[in-house]
PDB file of C-alpha atoms in Angstrom:
ATOM      1  CA  UNK A   1      14.888   4.505  16.391  1.00 50.00           C
ATOM      2  CA  UNK A   2      15.550   8.081  17.229  1.00 62.00           C
ATOM      3  CA  UNK A   3      14.439   9.233  20.819  1.00 82.00           C
ATOM      4  CA  UNK A   4      11.160  11.129  20.711  1.00 87.00           C
ATOM      5  CA  UNK A   5      11.580  14.885  21.459  1.00 89.00           C
ATOM      6  CA  UNK A   6       9.359  16.373  23.646  1.00 92.00           C
ATOM      7  CA  UNK A   7       7.020  18.915  21.084  1.00 94.00           C
ATOM      8  CA  UNK A   8       7.104  18.681  16.938  1.00 95.00           C
ATOM      9  CA  UNK A   9       5.335  20.439  14.608  1.00 95.00           C
ATOM     10  CA  UNK A  10       3.321  18.056  12.559  1.00 96.00           C
ATOM     11  CA  UNK A  11       2.927  14.141  13.913  1.00 96.00           C
ATOM     12  CA  UNK A  12       2.905  11.979  11.238  1.00 97.00           C
ATOM     13  CA  UNK A  13       1.347   8.443  12.578  1.00 96.00           C
ATOM     14  CA  UNK A  14       2.694   6.187   9.842  1.00 95.00           C
ATOM     15  CA  UNK A  15       6.026   5.794   7.658  1.00 96.00           C
ATOM     16  CA  UNK A  16       4.569   3.948   4.675  1.00 95.00           C
ATOM     17  CA  UNK A  17       3.938   5.462   1.491  1.00 95.00           C
ATOM     18  CA  UNK A  18       1.044   8.010   2.438  1.00 95.00           C
ATOM     19  CA  UNK A  19       3.235   9.693   5.481  1.00 97.00           C
ATOM     20  CA  UNK A  20       6.265   9.833   4.116  1.00 98.00           C
ATOM     21  CA  UNK A  21       4.756  11.577   0.676  1.00 97.00           C
ATOM     22  CA  UNK A  22       2.609  13.926   2.750  1.00 97.00           C
ATOM     23  CA  UNK A  23       6.109  15.083   4.872  1.00 97.00           C
ATOM     24  CA  UNK A  24       8.327  14.785   1.821  1.00 96.00           C
ATOM     25  CA  UNK A  25       5.787  17.824   0.190  1.00 96.00           C
ATOM     26  CA  UNK A  26       5.526  19.245   2.800  1.00 95.00           C
ATOM     27  CA  UNK A  27       9.340  20.040   3.687  1.00 95.00           C
ATOM     28  CA  UNK A  28       9.743  20.654   0.505  1.00 93.00           C
ATOM     29  CA  UNK A  29       6.849  23.193  -0.138  1.00 91.00           C
ATOM     30  CA  UNK A  30       6.987  24.763   3.069  1.00 82.00           C
ATOM     31  CA  UNK A  31       7.256  28.961   2.763  1.00 72.00           C
ATOM     32  CA  UNK A  32       9.590  30.488   4.525  1.00 62.00           C
ATOM     33  CA  UNK A  33       9.025  33.535   6.259  1.00 53.00           C
ATOM     34  CA  UNK A  34      11.211  36.066   9.109  1.00 49.00           C
ATOM     35  CA  UNK A  35       9.209  34.706  11.523  1.00 52.00           C
ATOM     36  CA  UNK A  36      10.179  31.309  10.332  1.00 57.00           C
ATOM     37  CA  UNK A  37      13.146  30.585   8.474  1.00 58.00           C
ATOM     38  CA  UNK A  38      13.556  26.853   9.361  1.00 77.00           C
ATOM     39  CA  UNK A  39      12.144  23.387   8.407  1.00 84.00           C
ATOM     40  CA  UNK A  40       8.862  22.730  10.405  1.00 92.00           C
ATOM     41  CA  UNK A  41       9.689  20.101  12.649  1.00 95.00           C
ATOM     42  CA  UNK A  42       8.323  17.215  12.180  1.00 96.00           C
ATOM     43  CA  UNK A  43       8.205  13.909  13.786  1.00 96.00           C
ATOM     44  CA  UNK A  44       7.297  10.603  11.626  1.00 97.00           C
ATOM     45  CA  UNK A  45       6.233   7.726  14.541  1.00 95.00           C
ATOM     46  CA  UNK A  46       5.450   4.031  13.285  1.00 95.00           C
ATOM     47  CA  UNK A  47       4.495   0.815  14.412  1.00 93.00           C
ATOM     48  CA  UNK A  48       8.337  -1.147  13.068  1.00 94.00           C
ATOM     49  CA  UNK A  49      11.233  -0.154  13.514  1.00 94.00           C
ATOM     50  CA  UNK A  50      12.109   0.709   9.965  1.00 96.00           C
ATOM     51  CA  UNK A  51      10.571   2.987   7.662  1.00 97.00           C
ATOM     52  CA  UNK A  52       8.104   1.309   5.001  1.00 96.00           C
ATOM     53  CA  UNK A  53       4.751   0.683   6.964  1.00 94.00           C
ATOM     54  CA  UNK A  54       2.946  -2.229   4.461  1.00 93.00           C
ATOM     55  CA  UNK A  55       5.755  -2.762   2.960  1.00 95.00           C
ATOM     56  CA  UNK A  56       7.799  -4.430   5.987  1.00 95.00           C
ATOM     57  CA  UNK A  57       5.139  -7.141   6.716  1.00 94.00           C
ATOM     58  CA  UNK A  58       4.867  -8.294   3.025  1.00 94.00           C
ATOM     59  CA  UNK A  59       5.931 -11.257   1.272  1.00 94.00           C
ATOM     60  CA  UNK A  60       9.460 -11.703   0.141  1.00 94.00           C
ATOM     61  CA  UNK A  61       8.428 -11.820  -3.626  1.00 94.00           C
ATOM     62  CA  UNK A  62       6.162  -8.711  -4.068  1.00 94.00           C
ATOM     63  CA  UNK A  63       6.335  -6.035  -6.446  1.00 92.00           C
ATOM     64  CA  UNK A  64       4.806  -3.296  -7.084  1.00 89.00           C
ATOM     65  CA  UNK A  65       1.190  -3.855  -9.352  1.00 82.00           C
ATOM     66  CA  UNK A  66       2.353  -0.607 -11.057  1.00 80.00           C
ATOM     67  CA  UNK A  67       5.498   1.237 -12.842  1.00 83.00           C
ATOM     68  CA  UNK A  68       7.813   2.617 -10.427  1.00 90.00           C
ATOM     69  CA  UNK A  69       7.724   5.900 -11.685  1.00 89.00           C
ATOM     70  CA  UNK A  70       4.261   6.413 -10.772  1.00 86.00           C
ATOM     71  CA  UNK A  71       5.229   5.857  -6.930  1.00 92.00           C
ATOM     72  CA  UNK A  72       6.828   6.603  -3.817  1.00 95.00           C
ATOM     73  CA  UNK A  73       7.432  10.149  -2.771  1.00 96.00           C
ATOM     74  CA  UNK A  74       7.229  13.729  -4.990  1.00 95.00           C
ATOM     75  CA  UNK A  75      11.259  15.245  -4.514  1.00 96.00           C
ATOM     76  CA  UNK A  76      12.980  11.023  -4.598  1.00 95.00           C
ATOM     77  CA  UNK A  77      12.236   9.190  -8.204  1.00 94.00           C
ATOM     78  CA  UNK A  78      11.724   5.134  -7.452  1.00 95.00           C
ATOM     79  CA  UNK A  79      12.620   4.009 -10.921  1.00 93.00           C
ATOM     80  CA  UNK A  80      16.706   3.202 -11.528  1.00 90.00           C
ATOM     81  CA  UNK A  81      16.730   6.088 -14.767  1.00 87.00           C
ATOM     82  CA  UNK A  82      14.281   8.364 -16.004  1.00 81.00           C
ATOM     83  CA  UNK A  83      13.698   6.733 -19.161  1.00 83.00           C
ATOM     84  CA  UNK A  84      12.639   3.748 -17.186  1.00 83.00           C
ATOM     85  CA  UNK A  85       8.334   3.571 -17.563  1.00 79.00           C
ATOM     86  CA  UNK A  86       8.246  -0.380 -17.024  1.00 82.00           C
ATOM     87  CA  UNK A  87      10.345  -1.119 -14.290  1.00 90.00           C
ATOM     88  CA  UNK A  88       8.435  -2.738 -11.389  1.00 90.00           C
ATOM     89  CA  UNK A  89      10.132  -2.227  -8.025  1.00 95.00           C
ATOM     90  CA  UNK A  90      10.774  -5.505  -5.554  1.00 95.00           C
ATOM     91  CA  UNK A  91      10.216  -5.054  -1.389  1.00 96.00           C
ATOM     92  CA  UNK A  92      13.464  -5.055  -1.046  1.00 97.00           C
ATOM     93  CA  UNK A  93      14.118  -2.297  -3.338  1.00 97.00           C
ATOM     94  CA  UNK A  94      11.206  -0.092  -1.957  1.00 97.00           C
ATOM     95  CA  UNK A  95      12.140  -1.260   1.791  1.00 98.00           C
ATOM     96  CA  UNK A  96      16.134   0.684   1.207  1.00 98.00           C
ATOM     97  CA  UNK A  97      13.839   3.640  -1.123  1.00 98.00           C
ATOM     98  CA  UNK A  98      11.796   4.806   2.051  1.00 98.00           C
ATOM     99  CA  UNK A  99      14.552   4.154   4.079  1.00 98.00           C
ATOM    100  CA  UNK A 100      16.892   6.490   2.118  1.00 97.00           C
ATOM    101  CA  UNK A 101      13.831   9.216   1.822  1.00 98.00           C
ATOM    102  CA  UNK A 102      13.696   8.813   5.965  1.00 97.00           C
ATOM    103  CA  UNK A 103      17.876   9.368   5.462  1.00 97.00           C
ATOM    104  CA  UNK A 104      17.288  12.267   3.250  1.00 96.00           C
ATOM    105  CA  UNK A 105      14.285  14.166   5.176  1.00 96.00           C
ATOM    106  CA  UNK A 106      16.109  13.621   8.788  1.00 95.00           C
ATOM    107  CA  UNK A 107      20.148  15.574   6.590  1.00 94.00           C
ATOM    108  CA  UNK A 108      17.697  18.295   4.919  1.00 92.00           C
ATOM    109  CA  UNK A 109      15.006  19.303   7.537  1.00 93.00           C
ATOM    110  CA  UNK A 110      15.380  18.031  10.726  1.00 93.00           C
ATOM    111  CA  UNK A 111      12.988  15.231  10.433  1.00 95.00           C
ATOM    112  CA  UNK A 112      12.988  12.212  13.004  1.00 95.00           C
ATOM    113  CA  UNK A 113      11.792   9.040  12.993  1.00 96.00           C
ATOM    114  CA  UNK A 114      10.532   7.162  15.800  1.00 95.00           C
ATOM    115  CA  UNK A 115       9.987   3.154  15.684  1.00 94.00           C
ATOM    116  CA  UNK A 116       8.114   0.556  17.612  1.00 93.00           C
ATOM    117  CA  UNK A 117       6.047   3.191  17.780  1.00 93.00           C
ATOM    118  CA  UNK A 118       2.170   3.219  18.351  1.00 91.00           C
ATOM    119  CA  UNK A 119       0.093   6.395  18.757  1.00 90.00           C
ATOM    120  CA  UNK A 120      -2.843   6.142  20.846  1.00 85.00           C
ATOM    121  CA  UNK A 121      -5.178   8.766  19.441  1.00 85.00           C
ATOM    122  CA  UNK A 122      -8.239   8.586  22.193  1.00 85.00           C
ATOM    123  CA  UNK A 123      -5.162   9.163  24.267  1.00 83.00           C
ATOM    124  CA  UNK A 124      -4.938  12.512  22.647  1.00 90.00           C
ATOM    125  CA  UNK A 125      -5.870  15.844  24.573  1.00 91.00           C
ATOM    126  CA  UNK A 126      -5.557  20.002  23.619  1.00 91.00           C
ATOM    127  CA  UNK A 127      -4.130  21.946  26.011  1.00 91.00           C
ATOM    128  CA  UNK A 128      -4.641  25.185  26.754  1.00 93.00           C
ATOM    129  CA  UNK A 129      -2.222  27.372  24.675  1.00 92.00           C
ATOM    130  CA  UNK A 130      -4.288  25.300  21.964  1.00 91.00           C
ATOM    131  CA  UNK A 131      -1.339  22.798  21.315  1.00 93.00           C
ATOM    132  CA  UNK A 132      -1.970  19.123  21.618  1.00 92.00           C
ATOM    133  CA  UNK A 133      -0.455  16.650  23.708  1.00 94.00           C
ATOM    134  CA  UNK A 134      -0.005  12.684  22.135  1.00 92.00           C
ATOM    135  CA  UNK A 135       0.850   9.374  24.168  1.00 90.00           C
ATOM    136  CA  UNK A 136       2.668   6.760  22.163  1.00 89.00           C
ATOM    137  CA  UNK A 137       3.564   3.271  23.649  1.00 88.00           C
ATOM    138  CA  UNK A 138       7.226   2.135  22.870  1.00 86.00           C
ATOM    139  CA  UNK A 139       8.122  -1.318  22.398  1.00 81.00           C
ATOM    140  CA  UNK A 140      11.754  -1.391  22.832  1.00 70.00           C
ATOM    141  CA  UNK A 141      12.115  -4.859  25.156  1.00 67.00           C
ATOM    142  CA  UNK A 142       9.839  -3.165  27.421  1.00 73.00           C
ATOM    143  CA  UNK A 143       5.995  -1.443  26.587  1.00 78.00           C
ATOM    144  CA  UNK A 144       7.270   2.705  27.968  1.00 83.00           C
ATOM    145  CA  UNK A 145       4.274   5.569  27.555  1.00 84.00           C
ATOM    146  CA  UNK A 146       6.223   8.774  26.527  1.00 89.00           C
ATOM    147  CA  UNK A 147       3.913  11.970  25.445  1.00 91.00           C
ATOM    148  CA  UNK A 148       4.737  14.546  23.193  1.00 93.00           C
ATOM    149  CA  UNK A 149       3.285  18.286  22.492  1.00 95.00           C
ATOM    150  CA  UNK A 150       2.461  18.461  18.881  1.00 95.00           C
ATOM    151  CA  UNK A 151       2.119  22.877  17.879  1.00 95.00           C
ATOM    152  CA  UNK A 152       0.736  22.827  14.188  1.00 94.00           C
ATOM    153  CA  UNK A 153      -0.925  19.589  13.075  1.00 93.00           C
ATOM    154  CA  UNK A 154      -1.590  15.671  13.722  1.00 94.00           C
ATOM    155  CA  UNK A 155      -1.590  13.489  10.804  1.00 95.00           C
ATOM    156  CA  UNK A 156      -2.572   9.749  10.701  1.00 94.00           C
ATOM    157  CA  UNK A 157      -1.854   8.807   6.974  1.00 94.00           C
ATOM    158  CA  UNK A 158      -2.678   4.685   8.116  1.00 90.00           C
ATOM    159  CA  UNK A 159      -6.359   5.267   6.543  1.00 85.00           C
ATOM    160  CA  UNK A 160      -4.782   3.567   3.241  1.00 82.00           C
ATOM    161  CA  UNK A 161      -3.804   0.857   5.492  1.00 82.00           C
ATOM    162  CA  UNK A 162      -4.280  -2.553   4.096  1.00 83.00           C
ATOM    163  CA  UNK A 163      -5.215  -5.925   5.466  1.00 84.00           C
ATOM    164  CA  UNK A 164      -2.212  -8.310   5.205  1.00 85.00           C
ATOM    165  CA  UNK A 165      -2.509 -11.923   5.782  1.00 84.00           C
ATOM    166  CA  UNK A 166       0.594 -11.871   7.555  1.00 86.00           C
ATOM    167  CA  UNK A 167      -1.632 -10.957  10.668  1.00 86.00           C
ATOM    168  CA  UNK A 168      -4.892 -10.765   9.747  1.00 87.00           C
ATOM    169  CA  UNK A 169      -7.020 -14.030  10.484  1.00 87.00           C
ATOM    170  CA  UNK A 170      -8.919 -16.045   7.498  1.00 88.00           C
ATOM    171  CA  UNK A 171     -12.316 -14.923   7.419  1.00 86.00           C
ATOM    172  CA  UNK A 172     -13.565 -18.581   6.474  1.00 86.00           C
ATOM    173  CA  UNK A 173     -14.547 -21.283   9.358  1.00 90.00           C
ATOM    174  CA  UNK A 174     -12.171 -24.315   8.736  1.00 90.00           C
ATOM    175  CA  UNK A 175     -10.785 -27.387  11.247  1.00 92.00           C
ATOM    176  CA  UNK A 176      -7.249 -26.659  12.223  1.00 90.00           C
ATOM    177  CA  UNK A 177      -6.597 -30.052  13.048  1.00 92.00           C
ATOM    178  CA  UNK A 178      -7.090 -30.437   9.220  1.00 90.00           C
ATOM    179  CA  UNK A 179      -6.036 -27.973   7.614  1.00 88.00           C
ATOM    180  CA  UNK A 180      -2.926 -26.234   7.736  1.00 87.00           C
ATOM    181  CA  UNK A 181      -3.976 -22.624   7.102  1.00 91.00           C
ATOM    182  CA  UNK A 182      -1.028 -20.089   6.473  1.00 91.00           C
ATOM    183  CA  UNK A 183      -0.270 -16.293   5.164  1.00 92.00           C
ATOM    184  CA  UNK A 184       1.276 -16.107   1.944  1.00 93.00           C
ATOM    185  CA  UNK A 185       4.381 -15.296   3.407  1.00 93.00           C
ATOM    186  CA  UNK A 186       5.096 -18.598   4.944  1.00 93.00           C
ATOM    187  CA  UNK A 187       5.182 -20.110   0.727  1.00 93.00           C
ATOM    188  CA  UNK A 188       8.964 -19.621  -0.079  1.00 92.00           C
ATOM    189  CA  UNK A 189      11.128 -22.368   1.424  1.00 88.00           C
ATOM    190  CA  UNK A 190       7.836 -24.949   1.977  1.00 89.00           C
ATOM    191  CA  UNK A 191       8.105 -28.257   1.092  1.00 89.00           C
ATOM    192  CA  UNK A 192       4.453 -29.116   0.117  1.00 90.00           C
ATOM    193  CA  UNK A 193       3.269 -30.092  -2.746  1.00 91.00           C
ATOM    194  CA  UNK A 194      -0.059 -29.372  -3.052  1.00 93.00           C
ATOM    195  CA  UNK A 195      -1.792 -25.850  -2.163  1.00 95.00           C
ATOM    196  CA  UNK A 196      -5.382 -24.878  -2.175  1.00 94.00           C
ATOM    197  CA  UNK A 197      -4.718 -20.940  -2.829  1.00 95.00           C
ATOM    198  CA  UNK A 198      -7.888 -18.716  -1.162  1.00 93.00           C
ATOM    199  CA  UNK A 199      -7.986 -15.137  -2.620  1.00 90.00           C
ATOM    200  CA  UNK A 200      -7.827 -14.021  -6.633  1.00 88.00           C
ATOM    201  CA  UNK A 201      -6.577 -10.583  -5.877  1.00 87.00           C
ATOM    202  CA  UNK A 202      -2.789  -9.368  -6.799  1.00 87.00           C
ATOM    203  CA  UNK A 203      -1.833 -11.206  -3.597  1.00 90.00           C
ATOM    204  CA  UNK A 204      -3.248 -14.385  -4.587  1.00 91.00           C
ATOM    205  CA  UNK A 205      -1.966 -13.998  -7.856  1.00 91.00           C
ATOM    206  CA  UNK A 206       1.121 -13.768  -6.741  1.00 93.00           C
ATOM    207  CA  UNK A 207       1.221 -17.009  -5.078  1.00 95.00           C
ATOM    208  CA  UNK A 208      -0.118 -18.815  -7.581  1.00 95.00           C
ATOM    209  CA  UNK A 209       2.496 -17.615  -9.934  1.00 94.00           C
ATOM    210  CA  UNK A 210       5.315 -17.996  -7.202  1.00 95.00           C
ATOM    211  CA  UNK A 211       3.846 -21.876  -6.928  1.00 96.00           C
ATOM    212  CA  UNK A 212       4.341 -22.637 -10.434  1.00 96.00           C
ATOM    213  CA  UNK A 213       7.384 -20.704 -11.525  1.00 95.00           C
ATOM    214  CA  UNK A 214      10.070 -20.538  -8.642  1.00 93.00           C
ATOM    215  CA  UNK A 215       8.156 -23.698  -6.784  1.00 93.00           C
ATOM    216  CA  UNK A 216       7.512 -25.564 -10.213  1.00 94.00           C
ATOM    217  CA  UNK A 217       4.371 -27.150  -8.309  1.00 95.00           C
ATOM    218  CA  UNK A 218       2.384 -29.099 -11.217  1.00 96.00           C
ATOM    219  CA  UNK A 219      -0.697 -27.539 -11.688  1.00 96.00           C
ATOM    220  CA  UNK A 220      -3.063 -30.531 -10.803  1.00 97.00           C
ATOM    221  CA  UNK A 221      -1.796 -29.978  -7.679  1.00 97.00           C
ATOM    222  CA  UNK A 222      -3.150 -26.064  -7.113  1.00 97.00           C
ATOM    223  CA  UNK A 223      -6.808 -25.666  -6.369  1.00 96.00           C
ATOM    224  CA  UNK A 224      -8.124 -21.847  -6.902  1.00 95.00           C
ATOM    225  CA  UNK A 225     -10.508 -20.289  -5.113  1.00 93.00           C
ATOM    226  CA  UNK A 226     -11.696 -17.002  -6.815  1.00 90.00           C
ATOM    227  CA  UNK A 227     -14.960 -15.775  -4.942  1.00 88.00           C
ATOM    228  CA  UNK A 228     -14.967 -13.584  -7.148  1.00 87.00           C
ATOM    229  CA  UNK A 229     -13.871 -13.118 -10.920  1.00 89.00           C
ATOM    230  CA  UNK A 230     -11.714  -9.770 -11.209  1.00 88.00           C
ATOM    231  CA  UNK A 231     -10.947  -7.309 -14.429  1.00 88.00           C
ATOM    232  CA  UNK A 232      -7.627  -7.268 -13.942  1.00 87.00           C
ATOM    233  CA  UNK A 233      -4.783  -4.306 -15.619  1.00 82.00           C
ATOM    234  CA  UNK A 234      -2.831  -5.209 -18.514  1.00 79.00           C
ATOM    235  CA  UNK A 235       0.247  -3.480 -17.134  1.00 69.00           C
ATOM    236  CA  UNK A 236       2.351  -2.498 -20.120  1.00 64.00           C
ATOM    237  CA  UNK A 237      -0.696  -1.014 -21.514  1.00 62.00           C
ATOM    238  CA  UNK A 238      -2.230   0.974 -19.065  1.00 61.00           C
ATOM    239  CA  UNK A 239      -0.703   3.566 -17.243  1.00 58.00           C
ATOM    240  CA  UNK A 240      -3.060   5.166 -14.265  1.00 63.00           C
ATOM    241  CA  UNK A 241      -5.610   2.710 -12.646  1.00 66.00           C
ATOM    242  CA  UNK A 242      -7.503   5.669 -11.772  1.00 70.00           C
ATOM    243  CA  UNK A 243      -7.393   7.489 -14.924  1.00 71.00           C
ATOM    244  CA  UNK A 244      -8.543   4.116 -16.694  1.00 69.00           C
ATOM    245  CA  UNK A 245     -11.233   4.698 -13.865  1.00 72.00           C
ATOM    246  CA  UNK A 246     -12.272   7.863 -14.972  1.00 78.00           C
ATOM    247  CA  UNK A 247     -11.827   7.180 -18.951  1.00 74.00           C
ATOM    248  CA  UNK A 248     -14.587   4.551 -18.386  1.00 71.00           C
ATOM    249  CA  UNK A 249     -17.252   6.269 -16.367  1.00 76.00           C
ATOM    250  CA  UNK A 250     -16.960   9.223 -19.058  1.00 79.00           C
ATOM    251  CA  UNK A 251     -17.214   6.697 -21.890  1.00 73.00           C
ATOM    252  CA  UNK A 252     -20.225   5.318 -19.787  1.00 69.00           C
ATOM    253  CA  UNK A 253     -21.305   8.317 -19.842  1.00 75.00           C
ATOM    254  CA  UNK A 254     -21.923   9.101 -23.053  1.00 75.00           C
ATOM    255  CA  UNK A 255     -23.361   5.653 -23.879  1.00 68.00           C
ATOM    256  CA  UNK A 256     -26.120   6.195 -21.147  1.00 65.00           C
ATOM    257  CA  UNK A 257     -26.372   9.184 -23.256  1.00 63.00           C
ATOM    258  CA  UNK A 258     -27.559   7.159 -26.588  1.00 61.00           C
ATOM    259  CA  UNK A 259     -29.471   4.335 -24.004  1.00 57.00           C
ATOM    260  CA  UNK A 260     -32.566   4.997 -23.053  1.00 56.00           C
ATOM    261  CA  UNK A 261     -32.073   2.176 -20.749  1.00 55.00           C
ATOM    262  CA  UNK A 262     -29.787   4.444 -19.035  1.00 53.00           C
ATOM    263  CA  UNK A 263     -27.213   1.181 -17.507  1.00 55.00           C
ATOM    264  CA  UNK A 264     -25.336   2.449 -14.782  1.00 51.00           C
ATOM    265  CA  UNK A 265     -22.332  -0.944 -14.387  1.00 62.00           C
ATOM    266  CA  UNK A 266     -18.795  -0.158 -16.297  1.00 74.00           C
ATOM    267  CA  UNK A 267     -19.283  -3.300 -18.024  1.00 81.00           C
ATOM    268  CA  UNK A 268     -19.398  -2.314 -21.625  1.00 78.00           C
ATOM    269  CA  UNK A 269     -16.610   0.327 -21.013  1.00 78.00           C
ATOM    270  CA  UNK A 270     -14.483  -2.683 -19.165  1.00 83.00           C
ATOM    271  CA  UNK A 271     -15.389  -5.076 -22.296  1.00 87.00           C
ATOM    272  CA  UNK A 272     -14.477  -2.042 -24.746  1.00 82.00           C
ATOM    273  CA  UNK A 273     -11.318  -1.455 -23.061  1.00 83.00           C
ATOM    274  CA  UNK A 274     -10.387  -5.240 -22.992  1.00 89.00           C
ATOM    275  CA  UNK A 275     -10.750  -5.256 -26.790  1.00 89.00           C
ATOM    276  CA  UNK A 276      -8.094  -2.171 -26.711  1.00 84.00           C
ATOM    277  CA  UNK A 277      -5.998  -4.403 -24.654  1.00 86.00           C
ATOM    278  CA  UNK A 278      -6.264  -2.039 -21.724  1.00 83.00           C
ATOM    279  CA  UNK A 279      -7.654  -4.639 -19.519  1.00 87.00           C
ATOM    280  CA  UNK A 280      -7.745  -9.093 -19.433  1.00 88.00           C
ATOM    281  CA  UNK A 281      -9.626 -11.428 -17.509  1.00 91.00           C
ATOM    282  CA  UNK A 282      -8.563 -14.966 -16.788  1.00 88.00           C
ATOM    283  CA  UNK A 283     -11.898 -16.386 -18.021  1.00 89.00           C
ATOM    284  CA  UNK A 284     -13.752 -14.554 -21.095  1.00 91.00           C
ATOM    285  CA  UNK A 285     -16.421 -16.853 -20.406  1.00 92.00           C
ATOM    286  CA  UNK A 286     -17.805 -15.189 -17.175  1.00 90.00           C
ATOM    287  CA  UNK A 287     -18.023 -10.650 -17.409  1.00 91.00           C
ATOM    288  CA  UNK A 288     -15.868  -9.637 -13.634  1.00 91.00           C
ATOM    289  CA  UNK A 289     -17.711  -7.787 -11.280  1.00 85.00           C
ATOM    290  CA  UNK A 290     -14.417  -6.639  -9.221  1.00 85.00           C
ATOM    291  CA  UNK A 291     -11.557  -4.848 -10.617  1.00 80.00           C
TER     292      UNK A 291
END
C-alpha cells in the first residue's frame, strides 16, 4: 500500500467495483482548464491490502453471474476479447483485473491506493477553509491513526457492500457442540461426506453445484434448505437483469390496463418470460417470490 498523502481532492472509501468505477470515469472525463491542467489528486482507501473489494473475501470457485462484458470499469474491458459476450470471469481474473486498473490509475493519473485502512467517517470534520479532515485507521502490524485533508469530495463507495458468509454470523440458532457450521469458503478441500446447505441464492446454488461436481458428493448426502423459491436468470438469454426488470414492469403495466383486478405483482410477466427462456425455476410446482 502507498503512503497516505497529507491532502487530496477526492477521497474514495472502498476499492471495489463501485469505488474503482467511479475513480476511473472521474479521471477519464475530468475537464481540464488553464487553472487545472492536470488530473485531480485521488486517494482510494480500502480495508483490504489489495484492490478488489468483496472479491478479496469471496470463495475460491466463485464466478460472475453475468457476462464479463457488463462488469468492471469504463475504460478497461474485463472480457478477454470484444467479441466474447459469454465469458464469466473467475475470482482470480477479477482480482487481477482490478489490480491492473489501479496500476493504470496510478501511472496515468497519479492516483493513490491506500490498503489496510479503515476510514472513520464519524471523525470527519469541516475546516474553516471549507475542506474536510478525515481520520484513517491503518493496520500494518499495529493500528496507526492518520488524517488526510479532502479538498473537493469524500466519496463513500460502500453502499452496495454485501454481507458475505465468511464474515457474517448465521441468522439461525444452532448447537455448536453438535453442528459444525462453516462459510462456503471452507468447502474446498473438506473431507466431509454429508452437507446441509442453508440459502438458495447464487451462493447457495454455487456450493450445491461445487459439491455435486468438484467434490463428487452424492445428491442423497446433501440437504438443501431453501428459505424462498427464486426466479433464476438464464445467462445465455438474459443480457442485463435491470433491462429484464424494466421490461417486466412495462409489460405488467400493460397487463393491468387490460385487467380490472389491477394486480401489481410481476408474477404473470415472469411466467411469460419463463416460456421465452429468459428465466427459470428449480421447482415448477411453486411460483417464486424472489428474484
